[in-house]
């Protein structure tokens, strides 16, 4: 069964550093998403991406964050100048089309730890 | 914005017994989808079951079934013949027409051997 692949599975970074979280969506999917889950809290929407641009973003997704699909296969989330409160599990997801019948396919997540 | 409420932070069930996890949501939309996701300690999000709001028939997926009460905005998950592998965090989620998910705070399920 096709999977959404996220790398790395765990990243530790110094506060103030930039990190890039990588995702390889399912190949024929067109809609891409990032979600965040702070430990012990619920999963929260960050951003959706379609046709090489952001479709929607939440209040969490401020200027510190950016997304990119650099080469037609990867979908990245960049966090500039990381803060301690950015420590969380970050989930990438993809979807074939706009119809929401089947929901998303989530990746297995990247655990980001900011120290 | 839609809200999803899971009022049971923790639940436990004896192996082979049945357990029901509660979920309520708030929306003004008439067309939406509801999901239950399982999150084991690995923290991967695994789809358990989904329900289309326009369908009156409750979804069933092997040992997992839902009780969808649209008027009451209730969407509970029933796990029958509970197995040790069912132990996980369970999230109820609402998917809106904009394809954005709203998740509940989760219910941690313990299965007692």
Tab-separated table of C-alpha atoms in Angstrom:
chain	number	residue	atom	x	y	z
A	1	UNK	CA	0.000	0.000	0.000
A	2	UNK	CA	1.406	3.446	-0.892
A	3	UNK	CA	2.866	5.401	2.000
A	4	UNK	CA	3.750	8.931	2.870
A	5	UNK	CA	7.377	8.908	3.968
A	6	UNK	CA	8.822	11.400	6.419
A	7	UNK	CA	12.461	11.925	7.245
A	8	UNK	CA	14.079	12.088	9.671
A	9	UNK	CA	11.994	10.212	12.216
A	10	UNK	CA	13.596	12.199	15.015
A	11	UNK	CA	15.504	15.471	14.831
A	12	UNK	CA	17.208	17.276	17.648
A	13	UNK	CA	18.201	20.868	17.077
A	14	UNK	CA	19.590	23.771	19.028
A	15	UNK	CA	17.277	26.645	19.755
A	16	UNK	CA	17.671	29.322	17.121
A	17	UNK	CA	18.709	26.909	14.394
A	18	UNK	CA	16.806	26.238	11.202
A	19	UNK	CA	15.370	22.805	10.481
A	20	UNK	CA	13.875	21.266	7.388
A	21	UNK	CA	11.457	18.414	7.747
A	22	UNK	CA	11.045	16.304	4.667
A	23	UNK	CA	8.113	14.400	3.291
A	24	UNK	CA	7.597	12.300	0.213
A	25	UNK	CA	3.870	12.186	-0.508
A	26	UNK	CA	2.178	9.436	-2.447
A	27	UNK	CA	3.132	9.879	-6.063
A	28	UNK	CA	-0.242	10.655	-7.640
A	29	UNK	CA	-1.441	12.867	-4.812
A	30	UNK	CA	-1.968	16.556	-5.430
A	31	UNK	CA	-2.831	18.023	-2.046
A	32	UNK	CA	-0.326	18.200	0.761
A	33	UNK	CA	-0.573	19.102	4.420
A	34	UNK	CA	1.442	19.610	7.561
A	35	UNK	CA	0.064	19.053	11.042
A	36	UNK	CA	1.691	19.426	14.419
A	37	UNK	CA	1.156	17.602	17.681
A	38	UNK	CA	2.751	18.969	20.803
A	39	UNK	CA	3.305	16.157	23.286
A	40	UNK	CA	0.127	15.382	25.177
A	41	UNK	CA	-1.972	17.697	23.052
A	42	UNK	CA	-4.174	17.321	20.028
A	43	UNK	CA	-3.087	17.337	16.435
A	44	UNK	CA	-3.295	20.819	14.913
A	45	UNK	CA	-3.463	21.925	11.317
A	46	UNK	CA	-0.553	24.013	10.072
A	47	UNK	CA	-0.839	24.401	6.334
A	48	UNK	CA	-2.244	22.977	3.131
A	49	UNK	CA	-0.513	23.164	-0.236
A	50	UNK	CA	-1.781	22.673	-3.758
A	51	UNK	CA	-0.507	23.571	-7.200
A	52	UNK	CA	2.735	24.895	-5.764
A	53	UNK	CA	1.163	27.345	-3.424
A	54	UNK	CA	-0.305	27.512	0.033
A	55	UNK	CA	-4.062	26.953	0.049
A	56	UNK	CA	-4.703	27.569	3.709
A	57	UNK	CA	-2.682	28.142	6.816
A	58	UNK	CA	-3.474	28.331	10.479
A	59	UNK	CA	-2.526	31.002	12.988
A	60	UNK	CA	0.325	28.759	14.087
A	61	UNK	CA	1.900	28.974	10.641
A	62	UNK	CA	3.560	32.352	10.966
A	63	UNK	CA	6.608	33.808	9.239
A	64	UNK	CA	8.798	31.337	11.063
A	65	UNK	CA	7.432	28.566	8.885
A	66	UNK	CA	7.571	27.925	5.170
A	67	UNK	CA	6.746	25.054	2.859
A	68	UNK	CA	8.096	24.066	-0.479
A	69	UNK	CA	7.808	21.365	-3.086
A	70	UNK	CA	11.257	21.746	-4.565
A	71	UNK	CA	11.431	18.897	-7.033
A	72	UNK	CA	7.994	17.427	-7.680
A	73	UNK	CA	8.403	14.620	-5.196
A	74	UNK	CA	9.482	16.110	-1.874
A	75	UNK	CA	7.360	18.386	0.273
A	76	UNK	CA	9.290	20.218	2.953
A	77	UNK	CA	8.497	22.214	6.055
A	78	UNK	CA	11.161	24.709	7.082
A	79	UNK	CA	11.212	26.171	10.554
A	80	UNK	CA	13.503	29.156	10.952
A	81	UNK	CA	15.044	30.144	14.256
A	82	UNK	CA	13.503	27.286	16.212
A	83	UNK	CA	12.094	27.859	19.673
A	84	UNK	CA	11.651	25.435	22.546
A	85	UNK	CA	7.910	25.459	21.976
A	86	UNK	CA	8.404	24.153	18.445
A	87	UNK	CA	9.208	20.773	19.953
A	88	UNK	CA	6.458	18.512	18.671
A	89	UNK	CA	5.581	15.702	16.353
A	90	UNK	CA	5.120	16.974	12.819
A	91	UNK	CA	2.923	14.991	10.468
A	92	UNK	CA	2.862	15.297	6.721
A	93	UNK	CA	-0.205	14.110	4.827
A	94	UNK	CA	-1.256	13.910	1.234
A	95	UNK	CA	-4.462	13.481	-0.682
A	96	UNK	CA	-5.168	12.521	-4.246
A	97	UNK	CA	-7.916	15.015	-5.009
A	98	UNK	CA	-10.123	17.579	-3.400
A	99	UNK	CA	-12.972	15.174	-2.768
A	100	UNK	CA	-12.738	14.246	0.863
A	101	UNK	CA	-14.169	10.796	0.763
A	102	UNK	CA	-11.061	8.995	1.909
A	103	UNK	CA	-9.427	11.557	4.129
A	104	UNK	CA	-5.715	11.842	4.071
A	105	UNK	CA	-2.821	9.470	4.176
A	106	UNK	CA	-0.595	10.506	7.048
A	107	UNK	CA	3.118	9.938	7.279
A	108	UNK	CA	4.650	8.387	10.358
A	109	UNK	CA	5.782	11.754	11.647
A	110	UNK	CA	8.990	13.527	12.558
A	111	UNK	CA	9.633	14.109	16.221
A	112	UNK	CA	11.358	17.484	16.562
A	113	UNK	CA	13.135	18.246	19.802
A	114	UNK	CA	14.480	21.758	20.313
A	115	UNK	CA	17.069	22.055	23.073
B	1	UNK	CA	-14.139	26.852	13.414
B	2	UNK	CA	-15.293	23.348	14.104
B	3	UNK	CA	-14.592	21.829	17.497
B	4	UNK	CA	-14.264	18.184	18.391
B	5	UNK	CA	-14.648	17.039	21.975
B	6	UNK	CA	-13.529	13.770	23.468
B	7	UNK	CA	-14.644	13.783	27.074
B	8	UNK	CA	-12.826	10.612	28.109
B	9	UNK	CA	-9.079	11.218	28.466
B	10	UNK	CA	-8.560	7.584	29.475
B	11	UNK	CA	-10.492	4.362	29.114
B	12	UNK	CA	-9.723	0.756	29.922
B	13	UNK	CA	-11.222	-2.501	28.766
B	14	UNK	CA	-10.685	-6.154	29.494
B	15	UNK	CA	-9.339	-8.195	26.642
B	16	UNK	CA	-12.179	-9.655	24.548
B	17	UNK	CA	-14.676	-7.178	25.949
B	18	UNK	CA	-16.339	-4.233	24.235
B	19	UNK	CA	-15.567	-0.579	24.796
B	20	UNK	CA	-17.117	2.625	23.464
B	21	UNK	CA	-15.199	5.849	23.010
B	22	UNK	CA	-17.213	9.057	22.884
B	23	UNK	CA	-16.884	12.007	20.555
B	24	UNK	CA	-19.017	15.056	19.963
B	25	UNK	CA	-18.458	17.851	17.514
B	26	UNK	CA	-19.818	21.224	16.697
B	27	UNK	CA	-20.431	22.414	13.160
B	28	UNK	CA	-22.808	24.448	11.069
B	29	UNK	CA	-21.996	22.510	7.928
B	30	UNK	CA	-24.257	19.793	6.568
B	31	UNK	CA	-21.640	17.978	4.525
B	32	UNK	CA	-18.540	16.634	6.229
B	33	UNK	CA	-16.700	13.482	7.141
B	34	UNK	CA	-15.818	12.033	10.500
B	35	UNK	CA	-12.908	9.784	11.294
B	36	UNK	CA	-11.351	7.815	14.082
B	37	UNK	CA	-7.575	7.576	14.057
B	38	UNK	CA	-5.453	5.307	16.216
B	39	UNK	CA	-2.064	6.483	17.446
B	40	UNK	CA	0.098	3.764	18.985
B	41	UNK	CA	3.261	4.586	20.958
B	42	UNK	CA	5.106	4.943	17.657
B	43	UNK	CA	2.866	8.026	17.190
B	44	UNK	CA	1.928	7.101	13.658
B	45	UNK	CA	-1.616	8.124	12.707
B	46	UNK	CA	-3.567	5.083	11.560
B	47	UNK	CA	-7.033	5.384	10.085
B	48	UNK	CA	-9.518	3.179	11.931
B	49	UNK	CA	-12.849	4.102	10.396
B	50	UNK	CA	-14.616	6.935	8.589
B	51	UNK	CA	-18.205	8.091	8.254
B	52	UNK	CA	-19.809	10.256	5.606
B	53	UNK	CA	-22.225	12.715	7.186
B	54	UNK	CA	-24.802	12.202	4.448
B	55	UNK	CA	-25.024	8.482	5.161
B	56	UNK	CA	-27.418	7.382	7.855
B	57	UNK	CA	-25.955	3.905	8.026
B	58	UNK	CA	-23.248	3.540	10.627
B	59	UNK	CA	-19.838	2.570	9.299
B	60	UNK	CA	-18.354	-0.772	10.284
B	61	UNK	CA	-14.842	-2.051	9.841
B	62	UNK	CA	-14.392	-5.562	11.252
B	63	UNK	CA	-14.360	-5.176	15.074
B	64	UNK	CA	-14.764	-1.410	14.853
B	65	UNK	CA	-18.093	0.322	14.396
B	66	UNK	CA	-19.468	3.775	14.956
B	67	UNK	CA	-22.685	5.184	16.308
B	68	UNK	CA	-23.262	8.320	14.280
B	69	UNK	CA	-26.013	10.578	15.545
B	70	UNK	CA	-26.031	13.552	13.195
B	71	UNK	CA	-28.702	15.558	14.975
B	72	UNK	CA	-26.921	15.131	18.278
B	73	UNK	CA	-23.512	15.690	16.618
B	74	UNK	CA	-22.219	12.563	18.223
B	75	UNK	CA	-19.795	10.046	16.756
B	76	UNK	CA	-18.787	7.255	19.107
B	77	UNK	CA	-16.456	4.364	18.345
B	78	UNK	CA	-17.209	0.849	19.514
B	79	UNK	CA	-14.438	-1.696	19.671
B	80	UNK	CA	-15.649	-5.266	20.023
B	81	UNK	CA	-13.599	-8.243	21.172
B	82	UNK	CA	-10.815	-5.901	22.305
B	83	UNK	CA	-7.281	-7.091	21.679
B	84	UNK	CA	-4.003	-6.106	23.295
B	85	UNK	CA	-2.978	-4.490	20.040
B	86	UNK	CA	-5.891	-2.086	20.295
B	87	UNK	CA	-4.152	-0.250	23.126
B	88	UNK	CA	-3.363	3.215	21.804
B	89	UNK	CA	-4.462	6.806	21.747
B	90	UNK	CA	-7.640	7.270	19.729
B	91	UNK	CA	-8.455	10.557	18.066
B	92	UNK	CA	-11.801	11.586	16.708
B	93	UNK	CA	-11.479	13.928	13.762
B	94	UNK	CA	-13.746	16.109	11.648
B	95	UNK	CA	-12.885	16.880	8.057
B	96	UNK	CA	-14.508	19.985	6.653
B	97	UNK	CA	-15.287	20.919	3.080
B	98	UNK	CA	-12.030	22.828	2.954
B	99	UNK	CA	-10.201	19.562	3.586
B	100	UNK	CA	-8.926	20.668	6.944
B	101	UNK	CA	-8.951	18.248	9.853
B	102	UNK	CA	-10.020	19.170	13.348
B	103	UNK	CA	-8.951	16.671	15.972
B	104	UNK	CA	-10.185	15.953	19.462
B	105	UNK	CA	-7.812	15.758	22.382
B	106	UNK	CA	-7.751	11.983	22.284
B	107	UNK	CA	-8.698	9.047	24.473
B	108	UNK	CA	-5.977	6.779	25.777
B	109	UNK	CA	-7.217	3.182	25.663
B	110	UNK	CA	-5.670	0.515	27.874
B	111	UNK	CA	-6.455	-3.132	27.229
B	112	UNK	CA	-6.176	-5.319	30.306
B	113	UNK	CA	-5.110	-8.916	29.687
